């Protein structure tokens, strides 16, 4: 059988180190992938004069699966977020962010297992109608919700719940105030919920959801919501399990998917062998599950769980004293 080819984008800052660690883990687990490397972000701007070169887009298009390190978006006018560009270009409409408690972390909770499914192409991040008046005193932006987009993401959430044997889907909205956009999302969410009587369906206003996530997070299973709310809620969820170093994300469209860490390029610790590679390794686990390689995914999850639980060579953000390479070695020894 032909080898599965993965497009690998090492990215900026800590990206190359944590991606390198992840590739070692995938290889040691016997995944037998072939990798084709591409640049994006600041590295690409320096090497090719473009944050997202055409050659990178072409490679993602060809291989359909990409593993991506965090990218630095230069601050200033004229640079749109690279991640938003990639999500739009490939119509990666579902952003899937699971968080799971690992014993041995400094997290506040022990039994968290929540997936946030965030609509990834519409909402407040549609990029439409962004204007600032000439005097700089009046700014506008447009939020977009379509029936098609809402139905697609809510259906995706229920199908994920079924596939993963989960019990409950909570639609998060602000339909009491944002009557048009969030109102349409909630209306469609209710219609889709009615098609899945085997799954418990609940709905919650986003501000209450934030409080409930902090007070009683065990009540949540799958959360489905619009772009901006999902962005914020999924970081809140990452905080419940020990921070951004523990949070992966998958961007999934029709036939194309990009897997990444939720955190950024961490310029403050870049090049210092301090980064925790767990988020990208967990993103690679999501990739394996997407590719139907659940046995390999389980193996790697077991290895990383054991390293964190036993505190064997963990990184500083996990309460340890070790660096990226020692942590990776500890994972490799368990595979
Ligand atoms: P960040 O996530 O890079 O860092 C926030 C804090 O968390 C820092 O103190 C950092 O040291 C720490 N941290 C992050 N990842 C870590 C890891 N794996 N191990 C240990 N500590 C870790 O956020 P920021 O500083 O706001 O952003 C830096 C750059 O990253 C910006 O240019 C931003 O645009 C970009 N960014 C990219 C992505 C992405 O590509 N998906 C996401 C968010 C931010």
GROMACS .gro file of C-alpha atoms and ligand atoms in nm:
model
  379
    1UNK     CA    1   0.000   0.000   0.000
    2UNK     CA    2   0.124   0.353  -0.079
    3UNK     CA    3   0.253   0.542   0.220
    4UNK     CA    4   0.031   0.817   0.360
    5UNK     CA    5   0.205   1.149   0.292
    6UNK     CA    6   0.170   1.421   0.554
    7UNK     CA    7   0.245   1.787   0.482
    8UNK     CA    8   0.451   1.913   0.777
    9UNK     CA    9   0.472   2.285   0.853
   10UNK     CA   10   0.724   2.332   1.137
   11UNK     CA   11   0.621   2.697   1.180
   12UNK     CA   12   0.781   2.964   1.396
   13UNK     CA   13   0.926   3.003   1.746
   14UNK     CA   14   0.897   2.675   1.937
   15UNK     CA   15   0.725   2.519   1.632
   16UNK     CA   16   1.024   2.338   1.475
   17UNK     CA   17   1.126   2.180   1.811
   18UNK     CA   18   0.782   2.050   1.906
   19UNK     CA   19   0.707   1.932   1.551
   20UNK     CA   20   1.041   1.749   1.541
   21UNK     CA   21   0.953   1.581   1.874
   22UNK     CA   22   0.614   1.478   1.735
   23UNK     CA   23   0.759   1.327   1.415
   24UNK     CA   24   0.999   1.119   1.629
   25UNK     CA   25   0.700   0.994   1.831
   26UNK     CA   26   0.498   0.908   1.517
   27UNK     CA   27   0.794   0.722   1.368
   28UNK     CA   28   0.868   0.531   1.689
   29UNK     CA   29   0.502   0.430   1.709
   30UNK     CA   30   0.542   0.270   1.365
   31UNK     CA   31   0.309   0.501   1.173
   32UNK     CA   32   0.513   0.463   0.855
   33UNK     CA   33   0.425   0.805   0.714
   34UNK     CA   34   0.614   0.996   0.450
   35UNK     CA   35   0.659   1.368   0.526
   36UNK     CA   36   0.675   1.662   0.287
   37UNK     CA   37   0.786   1.987   0.452
   38UNK     CA   38   0.653   2.335   0.378
   39UNK     CA   39   0.702   2.685   0.520
   40UNK     CA   40   0.441   2.924   0.655
   41UNK     CA   41   0.447   3.220   0.893
   42UNK     CA   42   0.745   3.440   0.968
   43UNK     CA   43   0.982   3.169   0.843
   44UNK     CA   44   0.804   3.174   0.506
   45UNK     CA   45   0.807   3.554   0.492
   46UNK     CA   46   1.184   3.548   0.540
   47UNK     CA   47   1.246   3.258   0.297
   48UNK     CA   48   0.986   3.332   0.026
   49UNK     CA   49   0.858   3.687   0.088
   50UNK     CA   50   0.511   3.553   0.162
   51UNK     CA   51   0.346   3.440   0.488
   52UNK     CA   52   0.164   3.158   0.310
   53UNK     CA   53   0.350   3.076  -0.015
   54UNK     CA   54   0.160   2.925  -0.307
   55UNK     CA   55   0.388   2.619  -0.286
   56UNK     CA   56   0.265   2.554   0.071
   57UNK     CA   57  -0.099   2.582  -0.031
   58UNK     CA   58  -0.033   2.347  -0.324
   59UNK     CA   59   0.130   2.088  -0.097
   60UNK     CA   60  -0.159   2.095   0.152
   61UNK     CA   61  -0.401   2.065  -0.140
   62UNK     CA   62  -0.210   1.766  -0.279
   63UNK     CA   63  -0.166   1.567   0.044
   64UNK     CA   64  -0.496   1.671   0.209
   65UNK     CA   65  -0.348   1.617   0.558
   66UNK     CA   66  -0.118   1.863   0.734
   67UNK     CA   67   0.050   1.877   1.073
   68UNK     CA   68   0.129   2.236   1.159
   69UNK     CA   69   0.341   2.410   1.421
   70UNK     CA   70   0.233   2.748   1.555
   71UNK     CA   71   0.285   3.046   1.326
   72UNK     CA   72   0.375   3.402   1.414
   73UNK     CA   73   0.154   3.660   1.245
   74UNK     CA   74   0.356   3.985   1.225
   75UNK     CA   75   0.183   4.268   1.407
   76UNK     CA   76   0.079   4.562   1.189
   77UNK     CA   77  -0.140   4.660   0.898
   78UNK     CA   78  -0.152   4.446   0.589
   79UNK     CA   79  -0.107   4.108   0.759
   80UNK     CA   80  -0.419   3.897   0.794
   81UNK     CA   81  -0.396   3.600   1.030
   82UNK     CA   82  -0.233   3.308   0.851
   83UNK     CA   83  -0.447   3.058   1.038
   84UNK     CA   84  -0.765   3.234   0.928
   85UNK     CA   85  -0.628   3.239   0.571
   86UNK     CA   86  -0.563   2.863   0.575
   87UNK     CA   87  -0.903   2.783   0.729
   88UNK     CA   88  -1.082   2.990   0.467
   89UNK     CA   89  -0.874   2.874   0.171
   90UNK     CA   90  -0.941   2.506   0.243
   91UNK     CA   91  -1.292   2.563   0.384
   92UNK     CA   92  -1.190   2.393   0.710
   93UNK     CA   93  -1.527   2.460   0.867
   94UNK     CA   94  -1.492   2.256   1.186
   95UNK     CA   95  -1.241   2.336   1.457
   96UNK     CA   96  -1.231   2.041   1.695
   97UNK     CA   97  -1.063   2.107   2.029
   98UNK     CA   98  -1.067   1.823   2.281
   99UNK     CA   99  -0.942   1.869   2.637
  100UNK     CA  100  -0.874   1.579   2.868
  101UNK     CA  101  -0.748   1.573   3.226
  102UNK     CA  102  -0.408   1.417   3.281
  103UNK     CA  103  -0.316   1.320   3.634
  104UNK     CA  104   0.012   1.481   3.733
  105UNK     CA  105  -0.060   1.824   3.585
  106UNK     CA  106  -0.118   2.135   3.792
  107UNK     CA  107  -0.476   2.158   3.663
  108UNK     CA  108  -0.764   2.253   3.893
  109UNK     CA  109  -0.983   1.960   3.788
  110UNK     CA  110  -0.930   1.588   3.747
  111UNK     CA  111  -1.216   1.452   3.538
  112UNK     CA  112  -1.246   1.681   3.239
  113UNK     CA  113  -1.323   1.531   2.899
  114UNK     CA  114  -1.479   1.799   2.680
  115UNK     CA  115  -1.471   1.858   2.305
  116UNK     CA  116  -1.540   2.208   2.180
  117UNK     CA  117  -1.654   2.213   1.819
  118UNK     CA  118  -1.622   2.563   1.683
  119UNK     CA  119  -1.753   2.691   1.353
  120UNK     CA  120  -1.433   2.799   1.183
  121UNK     CA  121  -1.519   3.011   0.878
  122UNK     CA  122  -1.811   3.242   0.965
  123UNK     CA  123  -1.928   3.442   1.268
  124UNK     CA  124  -1.728   3.743   1.385
  125UNK     CA  125  -1.420   3.608   1.203
  126UNK     CA  126  -1.582   3.622   0.859
  127UNK     CA  127  -1.363   3.925   0.785
  128UNK     CA  128  -1.663   4.099   0.626
  129UNK     CA  129  -1.746   4.465   0.664
  130UNK     CA  130  -1.433   4.566   0.855
  131UNK     CA  131  -1.415   4.944   0.842
  132UNK     CA  132  -1.266   5.221   1.051
  133UNK     CA  133  -1.377   5.578   0.981
  134UNK     CA  134  -1.122   5.828   0.853
  135UNK     CA  135  -1.103   6.002   1.190
  136UNK     CA  136  -1.041   5.662   1.351
  137UNK     CA  137  -1.333   5.703   1.590
  138UNK     CA  138  -1.582   5.458   1.443
  139UNK     CA  139  -1.513   5.092   1.371
  140UNK     CA  140  -1.744   4.826   1.233
  141UNK     CA  141  -1.724   4.455   1.155
  142UNK     CA  142  -1.987   4.215   1.032
  143UNK     CA  143  -2.082   3.882   1.185
  144UNK     CA  144  -2.209   3.620   0.943
  145UNK     CA  145  -2.419   3.314   1.021
  146UNK     CA  146  -2.573   3.109   0.742
  147UNK     CA  147  -2.819   2.823   0.771
  148UNK     CA  148  -2.580   2.609   0.567
  149UNK     CA  149  -2.281   2.690   0.791
  150UNK     CA  150  -2.476   2.638   1.115
  151UNK     CA  151  -2.633   2.313   0.999
  152UNK     CA  152  -2.296   2.180   0.881
  153UNK     CA  153  -2.119   2.247   1.212
  154UNK     CA  154  -2.401   2.131   1.442
  155UNK     CA  155  -2.443   1.812   1.238
  156UNK     CA  156  -2.066   1.761   1.259
  157UNK     CA  157  -2.090   1.792   1.640
  158UNK     CA  158  -2.365   1.528   1.667
  159UNK     CA  159  -2.186   1.293   1.430
  160UNK     CA  160  -1.868   1.334   1.638
  161UNK     CA  161  -2.069   1.260   1.955
  162UNK     CA  162  -2.202   0.938   1.801
  163UNK     CA  163  -1.864   0.829   1.665
  164UNK     CA  164  -1.697   0.883   2.002
  165UNK     CA  165  -1.976   0.730   2.212
  166UNK     CA  166  -2.056   1.059   2.380
  167UNK     CA  167  -2.390   1.137   2.545
  168UNK     CA  168  -2.458   1.507   2.529
  169UNK     CA  169  -2.426   1.807   2.296
  170UNK     CA  170  -2.459   2.163   2.429
  171UNK     CA  171  -2.524   2.443   2.179
  172UNK     CA  172  -2.374   2.767   2.310
  173UNK     CA  173  -2.516   3.099   2.187
  174UNK     CA  174  -2.615   3.455   2.274
  175UNK     CA  175  -2.951   3.455   2.099
  176UNK     CA  176  -3.111   3.671   2.369
  177UNK     CA  177  -2.903   3.973   2.252
  178UNK     CA  178  -2.760   3.880   1.910
  179UNK     CA  179  -3.105   3.797   1.784
  180UNK     CA  180  -3.025   3.770   1.413
  181UNK     CA  181  -2.692   3.584   1.402
  182UNK     CA  182  -2.693   3.384   1.724
  183UNK     CA  183  -3.070   3.351   1.687
  184UNK     CA  184  -3.030   3.173   1.353
  185UNK     CA  185  -2.755   2.951   1.494
  186UNK     CA  186  -2.977   2.845   1.786
  187UNK     CA  187  -3.279   2.784   1.561
  188UNK     CA  188  -3.075   2.557   1.334
  189UNK     CA  189  -2.910   2.386   1.634
  190UNK     CA  190  -3.256   2.296   1.770
  191UNK     CA  191  -3.363   2.158   1.430
  192UNK     CA  192  -3.052   1.942   1.404
  193UNK     CA  193  -3.086   1.828   1.768
  194UNK     CA  194  -3.433   1.692   1.687
  195UNK     CA  195  -3.272   1.452   1.436
  196UNK     CA  196  -3.057   1.295   1.709
  197UNK     CA  197  -3.296   1.178   1.984
  198UNK     CA  198  -3.035   0.929   2.110
  199UNK     CA  199  -2.809   1.220   2.220
  200UNK     CA  200  -2.907   1.453   2.505
  201UNK     CA  201  -2.928   1.807   2.367
  202UNK     CA  202  -2.894   2.116   2.584
  203UNK     CA  203  -2.840   2.482   2.510
  204UNK     CA  204  -2.669   2.753   2.710
  205UNK     CA  205  -2.606   3.126   2.682
  206UNK     CA  206  -2.234   3.189   2.643
  207UNK     CA  207  -2.183   3.400   2.957
  208UNK     CA  208  -2.353   3.139   3.175
  209UNK     CA  209  -2.150   2.872   2.996
  210UNK     CA  210  -1.825   3.043   3.103
  211UNK     CA  211  -1.937   3.040   3.464
  212UNK     CA  212  -2.063   2.681   3.445
  213UNK     CA  213  -1.734   2.566   3.290
  214UNK     CA  214  -1.544   2.708   3.585
  215UNK     CA  215  -1.792   2.600   3.856
  216UNK     CA  216  -1.902   2.260   3.729
  217UNK     CA  217  -1.715   2.155   3.413
  218UNK     CA  218  -1.797   1.784   3.451
  219UNK     CA  219  -2.149   1.855   3.319
  220UNK     CA  220  -2.010   1.918   2.967
  221UNK     CA  221  -1.943   1.660   2.700
  222UNK     CA  222  -1.955   1.813   2.348
  223UNK     CA  223  -1.994   2.191   2.306
  224UNK     CA  224  -2.089   2.331   1.964
  225UNK     CA  225  -2.079   2.703   1.898
  226UNK     CA  226  -1.997   2.988   1.662
  227UNK     CA  227  -1.646   3.109   1.579
  228UNK     CA  228  -1.570   3.378   1.840
  229UNK     CA  229  -1.741   3.201   2.131
  230UNK     CA  230  -1.565   2.877   2.037
  231UNK     CA  231  -1.227   3.048   2.025
  232UNK     CA  232  -1.268   3.183   2.378
  233UNK     CA  233  -1.444   2.882   2.531
  234UNK     CA  234  -1.185   2.637   2.399
  235UNK     CA  235  -0.902   2.835   2.563
  236UNK     CA  236  -1.104   2.839   2.885
  237UNK     CA  237  -1.136   2.460   2.853
  238UNK     CA  238  -0.759   2.433   2.798
  239UNK     CA  239  -0.715   2.620   3.125
  240UNK     CA  240  -0.924   2.355   3.303
  241UNK     CA  241  -0.675   2.082   3.213
  242UNK     CA  242  -0.348   2.263   3.276
  243UNK     CA  243  -0.310   2.525   3.008
  244UNK     CA  244  -0.237   2.570   2.641
  245UNK     CA  245   0.051   2.321   2.646
  246UNK     CA  246  -0.212   2.045   2.679
  247UNK     CA  247  -0.458   2.153   2.408
  248UNK     CA  248  -0.464   2.027   2.048
  249UNK     CA  249  -0.691   2.136   1.766
  250UNK     CA  250  -0.803   1.991   1.434
  251UNK     CA  251  -0.930   2.203   1.145
  252UNK     CA  252  -1.147   1.979   0.933
  253UNK     CA  253  -1.316   2.041   0.599
  254UNK     CA  254  -1.447   1.821   0.323
  255UNK     CA  255  -1.152   1.597   0.244
  256UNK     CA  256  -0.880   1.823   0.387
  257UNK     CA  257  -0.761   1.862   0.747
  258UNK     CA  258  -0.491   2.054   0.934
  259UNK     CA  259  -0.386   1.945   1.283
  260UNK     CA  260  -0.214   2.185   1.522
  261UNK     CA  261  -0.150   2.294   1.878
  262UNK     CA  262  -0.391   2.554   2.014
  263UNK     CA  263  -0.108   2.765   2.156
  264UNK     CA  264   0.111   3.010   1.966
  265UNK     CA  265   0.481   3.022   1.879
  266UNK     CA  266   0.584   3.118   2.237
  267UNK     CA  267   0.866   3.356   2.136
  268UNK     CA  268   0.959   3.398   2.505
  269UNK     CA  269   1.085   3.038   2.526
  270UNK     CA  270   1.175   2.971   2.159
  271UNK     CA  271   1.512   2.804   2.100
  272UNK     CA  272   1.558   2.729   2.472
  273UNK     CA  273   1.451   2.362   2.475
  274UNK     CA  274   1.174   2.452   2.724
  275UNK     CA  275   0.856   2.393   2.522
  276UNK     CA  276   0.613   2.120   2.616
  277UNK     CA  277   0.541   1.925   2.295
  278UNK     CA  278   0.223   1.762   2.435
  279UNK     CA  279  -0.028   1.974   2.240
  280UNK     CA  280   0.124   1.891   1.901
  281UNK     CA  281   0.159   1.524   1.998
  282UNK     CA  282  -0.209   1.526   2.098
  283UNK     CA  283  -0.288   1.695   1.763
  284UNK     CA  284  -0.101   1.409   1.592
  285UNK     CA  285  -0.319   1.167   1.791
  286UNK     CA  286  -0.626   1.346   1.650
  287UNK     CA  287  -0.470   1.307   1.304
  288UNK     CA  288  -0.422   0.933   1.357
  289UNK     CA  289  -0.784   0.895   1.466
  290UNK     CA  290  -0.896   1.092   1.158
  291UNK     CA  291  -0.691   0.853   0.943
  292UNK     CA  292  -0.850   0.549   1.110
  293UNK     CA  293  -0.529   0.455   1.297
  294UNK     CA  294  -0.689   0.435   1.642
  295UNK     CA  295  -0.450   0.166   1.772
  296UNK     CA  296  -0.145   0.387   1.710
  297UNK     CA  297  -0.331   0.685   1.859
  298UNK     CA  298  -0.409   0.484   2.176
  299UNK     CA  299  -0.046   0.371   2.208
  300UNK     CA  300   0.088   0.724   2.193
  301UNK     CA  301  -0.183   0.853   2.429
  302UNK     CA  302  -0.090   0.582   2.682
  303UNK     CA  303   0.279   0.671   2.657
  304UNK     CA  304   0.225   1.043   2.706
  305UNK     CA  305  -0.025   0.985   2.989
  306UNK     CA  306   0.228   0.770   3.171
  307UNK     CA  307   0.507   1.027   3.132
  308UNK     CA  308   0.287   1.304   3.272
  309UNK     CA  309   0.133   1.093   3.550
  310UNK     CA  310   0.468   0.969   3.674
  311UNK     CA  311   0.632   1.309   3.626
  312UNK     CA  312   0.915   1.141   3.436
  313UNK     CA  313   1.125   1.418   3.277
  314UNK     CA  314   0.833   1.661   3.243
  315UNK     CA  315   0.869   2.021   3.130
  316UNK     CA  316   0.848   2.325   3.358
  317UNK     CA  317   0.487   2.414   3.270
  318UNK     CA  318   0.393   2.065   3.399
  319UNK     CA  319   0.581   2.120   3.724
  320UNK     CA  320   0.897   1.939   3.609
  321UNK     CA  321   1.249   2.063   3.549
  322UNK     CA  322   1.327   1.911   3.210
  323UNK     CA  323   1.327   2.033   2.852
  324UNK     CA  324   1.159   1.935   2.524
  325UNK     CA  325   1.421   1.676   2.429
  326UNK     CA  326   1.418   1.490   2.766
  327UNK     CA  327   1.037   1.488   2.773
  328UNK     CA  328   1.029   1.351   2.418
  329UNK     CA  329   1.284   1.084   2.509
  330UNK     CA  330   1.063   0.976   2.802
  331UNK     CA  331   0.768   0.934   2.560
  332UNK     CA  332   0.981   0.748   2.303
  333UNK     CA  333   1.103   0.500   2.565
  334UNK     CA  334   0.742   0.399   2.633
  335UNK     CA  335   0.654   0.325   2.271
  336LIG     P1  336   0.154   3.175   2.300
  336LIG     O1  337   0.053   3.065   2.304
  336LIG     O2  338   0.263   3.162   2.200
  336LIG     O3  339   0.222   3.188   2.445
  336LIG     C1  340   0.149   3.218   2.565
  336LIG     C2  341   0.228   3.169   2.687
  336LIG     O4  342   0.222   3.027   2.694
  336LIG     C3  343   0.377   3.204   2.681
  336LIG     O5  344   0.423   3.235   2.812
  336LIG     C4  345   0.443   3.077   2.631
  336LIG     O6  346   0.576   3.061   2.676
  336LIG     C5  347   0.351   2.969   2.691
  336LIG     N1  348   0.346   2.851   2.605
  336LIG     C6  349   0.281   2.839   2.486
  336LIG     N2  350   0.301   2.717   2.436
  336LIG     C7  351   0.378   2.649   2.522
  336LIG     C8  352   0.434   2.517   2.525
  336LIG     N3  353   0.412   2.430   2.427
  336LIG     N4  354   0.510   2.480   2.630
  336LIG     C9  355   0.533   2.567   2.732
  336LIG     N5  356   0.483   2.693   2.736
  336LIG    C10  357   0.407   2.734   2.632
  336LIG     O7  358   0.075   3.312   2.280
  336LIG     P2  359   0.127   3.458   2.241
  336LIG     O8  360   0.257   3.485   2.311
  336LIG     O9  361   0.012   3.545   2.263
  336LIG    O10  362   0.152   3.451   2.084
  336LIG    C11  363   0.281   3.440   2.024
  336LIG    C12  364   0.265   3.432   1.872
  336LIG    O11  365   0.194   3.314   1.836
  336LIG    C13  366   0.188   3.549   1.810
  336LIG    O12  367   0.254   3.589   1.691
  336LIG    C14  368   0.052   3.490   1.774
  336LIG    O13  369  -0.004   3.551   1.662
  336LIG    C15  370   0.090   3.346   1.743
  336LIG     N6  371  -0.020   3.248   1.761
  336LIG    C16  372  -0.027   3.147   1.671
  336LIG    C17  373  -0.122   3.047   1.685
  336LIG    C18  374  -0.126   2.936   1.583
  336LIG    O14  375  -0.046   2.933   1.494
  336LIG     N7  376  -0.217   2.841   1.593
  336LIG    C19  377  -0.211   3.050   1.793
  336LIG    C20  378  -0.200   3.154   1.887
  336LIG    C21  379  -0.102   3.253   1.870
   0.00000   0.00000   0.00000
